[in-house]
Coordinates of C-alpha atoms in Angstrom, one line a residue:
X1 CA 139.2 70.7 105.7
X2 CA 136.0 72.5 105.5
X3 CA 136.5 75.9 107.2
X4 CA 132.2 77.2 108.7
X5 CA 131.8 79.9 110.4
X6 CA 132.5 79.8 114.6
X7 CA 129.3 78.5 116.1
X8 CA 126.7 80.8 116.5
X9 CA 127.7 83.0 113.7
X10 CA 126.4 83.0 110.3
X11 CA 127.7 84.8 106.9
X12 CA 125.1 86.9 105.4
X13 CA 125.5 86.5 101.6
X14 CA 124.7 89.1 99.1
X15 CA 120.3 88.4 98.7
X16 CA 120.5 88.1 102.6
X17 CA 121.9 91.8 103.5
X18 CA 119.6 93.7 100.5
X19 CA 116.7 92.0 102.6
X20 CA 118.3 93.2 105.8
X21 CA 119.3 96.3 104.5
X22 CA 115.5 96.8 102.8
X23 CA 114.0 96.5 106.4
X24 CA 116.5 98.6 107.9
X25 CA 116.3 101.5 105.7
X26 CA 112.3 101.5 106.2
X27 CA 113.0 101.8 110.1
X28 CA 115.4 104.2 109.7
X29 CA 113.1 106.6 107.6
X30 CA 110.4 106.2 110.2
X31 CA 113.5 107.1 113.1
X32 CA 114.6 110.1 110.8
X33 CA 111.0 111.5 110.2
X34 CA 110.5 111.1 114.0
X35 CA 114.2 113.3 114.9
X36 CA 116.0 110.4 116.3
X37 CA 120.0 110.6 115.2
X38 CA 122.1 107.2 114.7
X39 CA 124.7 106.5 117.2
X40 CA 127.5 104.1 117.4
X41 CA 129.0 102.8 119.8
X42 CA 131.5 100.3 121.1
X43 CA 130.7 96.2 119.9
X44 CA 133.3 95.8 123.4
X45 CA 132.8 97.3 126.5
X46 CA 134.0 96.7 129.8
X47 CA 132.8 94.5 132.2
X48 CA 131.7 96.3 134.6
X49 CA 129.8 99.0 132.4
X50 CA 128.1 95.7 131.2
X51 CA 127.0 94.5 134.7
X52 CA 126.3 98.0 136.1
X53 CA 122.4 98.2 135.6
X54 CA 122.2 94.4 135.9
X55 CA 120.6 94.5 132.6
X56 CA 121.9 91.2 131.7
X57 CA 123.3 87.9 133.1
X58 CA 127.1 87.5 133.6
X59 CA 127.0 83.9 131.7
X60 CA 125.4 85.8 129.0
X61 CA 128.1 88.1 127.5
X62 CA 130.8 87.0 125.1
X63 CA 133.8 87.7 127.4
X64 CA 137.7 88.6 126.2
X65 CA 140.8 89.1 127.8
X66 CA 143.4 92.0 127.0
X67 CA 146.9 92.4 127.6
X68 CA 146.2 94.1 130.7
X69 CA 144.1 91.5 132.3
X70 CA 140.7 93.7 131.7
X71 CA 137.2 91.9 131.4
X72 CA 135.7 92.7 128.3
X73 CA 132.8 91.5 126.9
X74 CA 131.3 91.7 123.3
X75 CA 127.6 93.7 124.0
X76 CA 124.6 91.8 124.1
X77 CA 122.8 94.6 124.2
X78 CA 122.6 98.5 123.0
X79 CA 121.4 100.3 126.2
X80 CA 123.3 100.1 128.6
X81 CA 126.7 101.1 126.0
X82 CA 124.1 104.2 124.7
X83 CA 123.8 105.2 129.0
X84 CA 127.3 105.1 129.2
X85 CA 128.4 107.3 126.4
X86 CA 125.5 109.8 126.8
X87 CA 126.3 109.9 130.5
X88 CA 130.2 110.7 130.2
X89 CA 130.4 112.0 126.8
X90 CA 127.5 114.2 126.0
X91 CA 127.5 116.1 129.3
X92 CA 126.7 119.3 127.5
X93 CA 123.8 118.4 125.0
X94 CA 120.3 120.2 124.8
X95 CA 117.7 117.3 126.4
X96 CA 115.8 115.6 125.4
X97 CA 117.9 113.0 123.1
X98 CA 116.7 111.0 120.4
X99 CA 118.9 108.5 119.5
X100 CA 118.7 105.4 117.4
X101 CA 120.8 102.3 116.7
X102 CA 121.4 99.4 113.9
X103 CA 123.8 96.9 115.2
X104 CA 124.8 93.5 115.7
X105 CA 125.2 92.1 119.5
X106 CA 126.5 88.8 121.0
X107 CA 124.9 86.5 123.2
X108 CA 126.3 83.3 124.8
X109 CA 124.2 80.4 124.8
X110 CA 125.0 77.9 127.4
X111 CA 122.1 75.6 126.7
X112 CA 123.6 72.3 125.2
X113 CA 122.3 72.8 121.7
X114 CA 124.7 72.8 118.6
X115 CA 125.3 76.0 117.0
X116 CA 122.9 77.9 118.9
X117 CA 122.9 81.3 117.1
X118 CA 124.9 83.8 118.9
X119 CA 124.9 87.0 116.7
X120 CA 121.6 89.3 116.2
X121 CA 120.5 92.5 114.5
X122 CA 118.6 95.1 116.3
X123 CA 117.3 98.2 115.1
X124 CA 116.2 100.6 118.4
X125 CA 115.6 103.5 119.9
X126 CA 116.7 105.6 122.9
X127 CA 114.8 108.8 124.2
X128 CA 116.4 110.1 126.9
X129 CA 116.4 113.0 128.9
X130 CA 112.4 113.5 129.7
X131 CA 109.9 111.5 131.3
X132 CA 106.0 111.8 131.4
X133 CA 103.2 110.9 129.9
X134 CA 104.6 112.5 126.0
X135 CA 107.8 110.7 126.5
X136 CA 105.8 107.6 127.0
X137 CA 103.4 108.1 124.1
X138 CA 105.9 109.3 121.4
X139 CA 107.8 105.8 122.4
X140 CA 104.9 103.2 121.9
X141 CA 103.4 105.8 118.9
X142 CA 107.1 105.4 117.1
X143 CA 106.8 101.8 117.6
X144 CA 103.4 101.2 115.7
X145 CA 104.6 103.5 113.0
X146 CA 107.6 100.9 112.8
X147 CA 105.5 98.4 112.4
X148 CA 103.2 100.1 109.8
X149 CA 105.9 100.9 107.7
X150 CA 106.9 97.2 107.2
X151 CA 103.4 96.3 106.8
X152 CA 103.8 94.0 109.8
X153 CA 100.0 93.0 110.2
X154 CA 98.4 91.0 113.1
X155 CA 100.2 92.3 116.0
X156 CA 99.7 93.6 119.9
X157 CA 101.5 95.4 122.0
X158 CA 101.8 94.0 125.8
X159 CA 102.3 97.1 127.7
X160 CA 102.9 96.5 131.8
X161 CA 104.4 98.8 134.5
X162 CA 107.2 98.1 136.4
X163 CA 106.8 100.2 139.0
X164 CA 103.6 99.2 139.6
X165 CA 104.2 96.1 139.8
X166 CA 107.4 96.2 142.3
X167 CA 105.0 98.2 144.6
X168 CA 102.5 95.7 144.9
X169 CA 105.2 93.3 145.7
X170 CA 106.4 95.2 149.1
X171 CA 102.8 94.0 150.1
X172 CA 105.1 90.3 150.6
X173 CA 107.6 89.0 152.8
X174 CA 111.0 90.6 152.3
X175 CA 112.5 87.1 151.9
X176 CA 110.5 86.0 149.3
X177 CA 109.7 88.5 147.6
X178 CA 112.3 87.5 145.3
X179 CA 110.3 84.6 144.4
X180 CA 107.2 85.9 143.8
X181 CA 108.4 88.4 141.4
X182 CA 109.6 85.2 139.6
X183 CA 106.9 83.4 139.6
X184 CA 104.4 86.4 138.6
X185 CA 107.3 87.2 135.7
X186 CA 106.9 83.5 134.5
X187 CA 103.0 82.9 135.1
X188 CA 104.4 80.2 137.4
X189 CA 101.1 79.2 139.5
X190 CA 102.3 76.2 140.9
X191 CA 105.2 78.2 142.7
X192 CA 102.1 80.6 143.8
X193 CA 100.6 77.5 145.4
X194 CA 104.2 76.1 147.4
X195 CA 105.3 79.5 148.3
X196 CA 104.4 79.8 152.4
X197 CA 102.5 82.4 152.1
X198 CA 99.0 83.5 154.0
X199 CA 95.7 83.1 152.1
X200 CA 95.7 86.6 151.3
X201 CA 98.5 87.0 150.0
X202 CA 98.2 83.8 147.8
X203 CA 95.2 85.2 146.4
X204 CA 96.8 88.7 146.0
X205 CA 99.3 86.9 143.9
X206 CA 97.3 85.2 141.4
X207 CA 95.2 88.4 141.1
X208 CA 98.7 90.2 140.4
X209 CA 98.9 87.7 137.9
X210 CA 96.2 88.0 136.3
X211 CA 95.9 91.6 135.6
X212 CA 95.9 91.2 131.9
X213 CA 93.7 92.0 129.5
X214 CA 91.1 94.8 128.5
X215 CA 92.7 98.1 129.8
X216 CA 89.6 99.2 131.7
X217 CA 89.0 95.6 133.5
X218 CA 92.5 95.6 134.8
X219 CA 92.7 98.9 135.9
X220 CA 89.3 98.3 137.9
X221 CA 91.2 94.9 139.4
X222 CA 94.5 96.6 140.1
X223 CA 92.3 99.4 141.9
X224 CA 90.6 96.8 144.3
X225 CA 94.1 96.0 145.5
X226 CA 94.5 98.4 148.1
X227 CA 96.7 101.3 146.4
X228 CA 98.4 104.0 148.4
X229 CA 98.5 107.5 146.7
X230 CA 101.7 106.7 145.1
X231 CA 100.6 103.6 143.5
X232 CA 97.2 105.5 142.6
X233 CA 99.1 107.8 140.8
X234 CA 100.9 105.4 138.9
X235 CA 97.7 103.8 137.9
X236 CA 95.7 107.0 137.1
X237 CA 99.6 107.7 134.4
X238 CA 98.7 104.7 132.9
X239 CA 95.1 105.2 132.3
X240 CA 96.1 108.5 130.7
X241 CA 98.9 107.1 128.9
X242 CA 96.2 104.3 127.2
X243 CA 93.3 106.8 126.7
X244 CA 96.0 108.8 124.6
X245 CA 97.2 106.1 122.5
X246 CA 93.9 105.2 121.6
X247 CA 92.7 108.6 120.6
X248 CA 95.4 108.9 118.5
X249 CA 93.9 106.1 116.6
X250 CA 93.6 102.0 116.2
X251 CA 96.1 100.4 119.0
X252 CA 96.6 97.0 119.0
X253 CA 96.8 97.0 123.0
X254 CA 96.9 94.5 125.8
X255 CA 97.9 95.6 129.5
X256 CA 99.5 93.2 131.5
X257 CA 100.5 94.3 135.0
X258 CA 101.9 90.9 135.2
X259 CA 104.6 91.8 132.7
X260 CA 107.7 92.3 134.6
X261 CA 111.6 91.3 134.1
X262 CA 113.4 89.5 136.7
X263 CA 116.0 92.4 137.1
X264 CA 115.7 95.3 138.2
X265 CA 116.5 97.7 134.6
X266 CA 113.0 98.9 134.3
X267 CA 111.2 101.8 136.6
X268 CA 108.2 102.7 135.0
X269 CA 106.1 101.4 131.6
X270 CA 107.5 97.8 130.0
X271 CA 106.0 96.7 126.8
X272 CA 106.2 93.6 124.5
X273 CA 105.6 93.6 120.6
X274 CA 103.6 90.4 119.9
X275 CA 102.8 88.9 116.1
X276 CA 100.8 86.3 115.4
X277 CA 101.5 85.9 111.5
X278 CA 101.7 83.0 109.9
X279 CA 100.0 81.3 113.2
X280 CA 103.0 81.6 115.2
X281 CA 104.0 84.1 117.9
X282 CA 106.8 85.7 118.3
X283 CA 108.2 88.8 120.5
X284 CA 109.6 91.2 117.8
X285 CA 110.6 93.7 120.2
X286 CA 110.7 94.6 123.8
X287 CA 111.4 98.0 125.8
X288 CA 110.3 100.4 128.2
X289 CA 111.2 103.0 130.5
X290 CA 114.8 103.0 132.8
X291 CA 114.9 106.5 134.7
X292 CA 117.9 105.1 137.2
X293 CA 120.1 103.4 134.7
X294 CA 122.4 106.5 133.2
X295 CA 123.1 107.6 137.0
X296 CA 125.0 104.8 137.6
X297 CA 127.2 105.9 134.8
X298 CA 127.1 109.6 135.2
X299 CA 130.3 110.9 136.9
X300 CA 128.0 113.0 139.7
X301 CA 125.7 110.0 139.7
X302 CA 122.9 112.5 138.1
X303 CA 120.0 110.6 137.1
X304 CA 118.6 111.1 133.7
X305 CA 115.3 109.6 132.8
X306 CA 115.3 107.4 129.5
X307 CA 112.8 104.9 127.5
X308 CA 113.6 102.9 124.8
X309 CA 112.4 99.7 123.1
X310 CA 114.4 97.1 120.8
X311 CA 113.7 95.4 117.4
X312 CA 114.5 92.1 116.7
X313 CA 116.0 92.1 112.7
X314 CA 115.5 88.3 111.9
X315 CA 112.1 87.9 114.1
X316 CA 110.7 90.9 111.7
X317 CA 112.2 89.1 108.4
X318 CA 110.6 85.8 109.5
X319 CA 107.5 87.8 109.3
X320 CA 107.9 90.2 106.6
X321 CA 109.0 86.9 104.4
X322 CA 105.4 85.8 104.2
X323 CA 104.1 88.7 102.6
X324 CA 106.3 89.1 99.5
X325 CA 107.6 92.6 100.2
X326 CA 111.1 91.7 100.3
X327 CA 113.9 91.6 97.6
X328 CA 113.9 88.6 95.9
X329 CA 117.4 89.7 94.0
X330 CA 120.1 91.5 94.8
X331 CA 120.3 95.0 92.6
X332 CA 121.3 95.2 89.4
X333 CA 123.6 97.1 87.5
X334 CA 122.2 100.2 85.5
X335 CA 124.8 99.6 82.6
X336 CA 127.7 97.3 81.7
X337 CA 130.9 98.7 79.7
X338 CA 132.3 96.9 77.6
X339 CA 135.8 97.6 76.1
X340 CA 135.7 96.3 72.0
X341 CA 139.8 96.3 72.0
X342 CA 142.3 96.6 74.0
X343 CA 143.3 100.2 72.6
X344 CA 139.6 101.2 74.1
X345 CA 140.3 99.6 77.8
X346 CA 141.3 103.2 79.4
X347 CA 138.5 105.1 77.3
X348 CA 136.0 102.6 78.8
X349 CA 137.0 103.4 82.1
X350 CA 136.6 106.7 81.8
X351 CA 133.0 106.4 80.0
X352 CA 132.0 104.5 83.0
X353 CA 133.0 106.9 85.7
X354 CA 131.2 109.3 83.7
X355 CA 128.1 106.9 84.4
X356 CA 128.5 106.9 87.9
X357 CA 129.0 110.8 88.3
X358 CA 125.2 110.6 87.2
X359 CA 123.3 111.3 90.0
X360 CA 120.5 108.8 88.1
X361 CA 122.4 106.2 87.8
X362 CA 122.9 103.4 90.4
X363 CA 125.7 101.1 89.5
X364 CA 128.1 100.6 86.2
X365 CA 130.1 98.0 85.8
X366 CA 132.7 97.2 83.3
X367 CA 133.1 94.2 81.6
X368 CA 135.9 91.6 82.2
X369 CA 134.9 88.7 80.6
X370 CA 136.4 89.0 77.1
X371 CA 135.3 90.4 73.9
X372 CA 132.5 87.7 72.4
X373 CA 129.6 90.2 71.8
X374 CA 127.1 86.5 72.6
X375 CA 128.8 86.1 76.1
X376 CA 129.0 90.3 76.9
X377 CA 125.1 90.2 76.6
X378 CA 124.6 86.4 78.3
X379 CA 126.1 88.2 80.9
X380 CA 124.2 91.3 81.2
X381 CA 121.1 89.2 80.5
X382 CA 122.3 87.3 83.6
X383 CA 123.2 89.8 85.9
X384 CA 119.9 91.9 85.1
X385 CA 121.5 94.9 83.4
X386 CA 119.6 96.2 81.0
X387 CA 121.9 99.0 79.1
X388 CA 125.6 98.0 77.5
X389 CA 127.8 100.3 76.0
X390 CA 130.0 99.4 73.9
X391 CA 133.6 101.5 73.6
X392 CA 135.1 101.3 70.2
X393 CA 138.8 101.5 69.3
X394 CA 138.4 104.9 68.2
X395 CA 136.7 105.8 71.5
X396 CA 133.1 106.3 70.2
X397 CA 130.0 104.9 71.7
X398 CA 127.7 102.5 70.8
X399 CA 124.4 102.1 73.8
X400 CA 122.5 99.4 73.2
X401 CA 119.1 98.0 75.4
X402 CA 118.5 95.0 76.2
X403 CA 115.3 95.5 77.4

């Protein structure tokens, strides 16, 4: 018997994680020089935390059982476990709170397709505790400097409003509202054209839908839509918000007042990351901003503004690949010890601990392969290493570079 990993998993061998772990690190410097702090939390929540910003689809978690007949469920996403511990835990903390994550999540696939991968990376962020037009800014901003620090190249970023959007939509039947939301969320013009709806409001669909584009051209077609002062106000936030991302220098930008989920977890700006490389698109991150979602876990029900935004690990790897910047090798050794006799075995040991107390020095091993002085450096030669030292029986040292 063959034993695989469960479908849907994968084992990531050594080369794999010092790729993982080289894109990683470069995210977590940029989070670090920005203030955010790491948190961890649960891979298993509760049901119902899961379901309580309906974030997510039921048939989409990973569900368990425990002894106590409790749903569980593996997380298939970061936020909504982040609300929930900043919202019962962190009751006393100084806002606002810049928070990042690295973790693995779970997603069931119930599309019949064999070994559908189940298990992702993500590397995110969470700023919670202030809204505004800064909040906003300092989000998308820490996202291109993501981006820049991988040398990710040919990219957009998609950037919509929710609450725009969902305003617009009260303009529709109550009953169907549902439905155009849908069919605006997935470009759907066909369902546009079945939908019974009045002329006008067929063609304020497909306009809704095709406020993409140049910033200033959609802005002048959202404003021909009728806004109330709220809705105006909204718009006149997002003009600011684009005039200062692009005096703060070259943006990649698209808006798209189509862009907007199917669920309700988003309130304010939503936003895509789009790259092209390689002549293929993909979405390497997503977020935006969720002002109601850590009320519903607060114990008062106090609402505490929060954006965000999510980066895929193995979409930024299938793009990073391409441009050689990744390991192509997994570390080496700075320095093998090798043990002449057996009356040296305990001094080498101790020689080599004496390596590794050196703050220089990144890895020592010792050798375990016999004594043949032809194999000892095959081995080295093998394994990269480019320093040996040799422990006598008397407990003297001979170093001796390979390179």
């Amino acid at each position: 018997m063959v034993y695989q990993p469960a479908a849907g998993a994968r084992d990531l061998l050594p080369l794999d994680v010092a790729q993982k772990r080289w894109i990683e690190d470069r995210l977590q410097q940029v989070f670090h020089g920005w203030g955010y702090h790491r948190i961890i939390t649960s891979t298993l929540e509760r049901m119902d935390t899961l379901m309580a910003g309906e974030a997510i689809q039921r048939q989409m978690v990973i569900q368990l059982q425990n002894g106590e007949d409790e749903e569980l469920g593996l997380r298939p996403e970061l936020t909504a476990s982040i609300a929930r511990a900043v919202a019962t835990r962190m009751a006393d903390v100084t806002y606002p709170q810049r928070l990042y994550y690295n973790a693995n999540v779970f997603r069931r696939t119930w599309e019949n397709k064999h070994n559908r991968q189940q298990e992702f990376y993500q590397a995110g962020v969470e700023l919670l505790g202030v809204g505004g037009l800064l909040a906003n800014a300092e989000v998308l901003l820490l996202a291109k400097n993501c981006l820049t620090a991988l040398g990710v190249e040919d990219w957009h970023l998609i950037l919509g409003e929710a609450g725009i959007t969902r305003s617009l939509l009260n303009a529709f039947p109550v009953n169907i509202q549902g439905q155009v939301r849908s069919a605006i969320a997935h470009l759907d013009r066909i369902a546009i054209d079945t939908l019974p709806l009045t002329d006008e409001l067929r063609d304020r669909a497909r306009i809704m839908m095709d406020l993409r584009g140049n910033s200033a051209d959609v802005l002048q077609k959202v404003s021909s839509l009728g806004l109330d002062p709220e809705q105006q106000e909204k718009v006149n936030h997002l003009k600011s918000l684009v005039e200062l991302l692009e005096s703060a220098g070259d943006f990649p930008l698209i808006l798209d007042l189509s862009l907007i989920q199917t669920i309700n977890y988003y309130t304010g700006i939503v936003f895509e990351i789009v790259s092209h490389a390689n002549s293929q698109t993909r979405v390497l991150g997503r977020g935006g901003r969720y002002d109601q979602l850590l009320g519903l876990y607060h114990p008062q029900g106090q609402d505490i503004p929060g954006i965000g935004f999510v980066l895929n690990i193995e979409d930024l790897y299938q793009v990073i690949l391409s441009t050689q910047q990744l390991p192509q090798s997994t570390p080496a050794s700075d320095w093998l010890v090798v043990a002449e006799t057996a009356n040296s075995e305990a001094a080498a040991f101790v020689h080599a601990q004496k390596l590794r107390d050196s703050k220089d020095i990144l890895g020592v091993e010792i050798h375990l392969g016999g004594r043949d002085t032809a194999v000892v450096r095959q081995y080295a030669s093998d394994r990269g290493i480019t320093q040996i030292a040799w422990i006598k029986s008397d407990g003297s040292i001979a170093n001796e570079s390979l390179s």
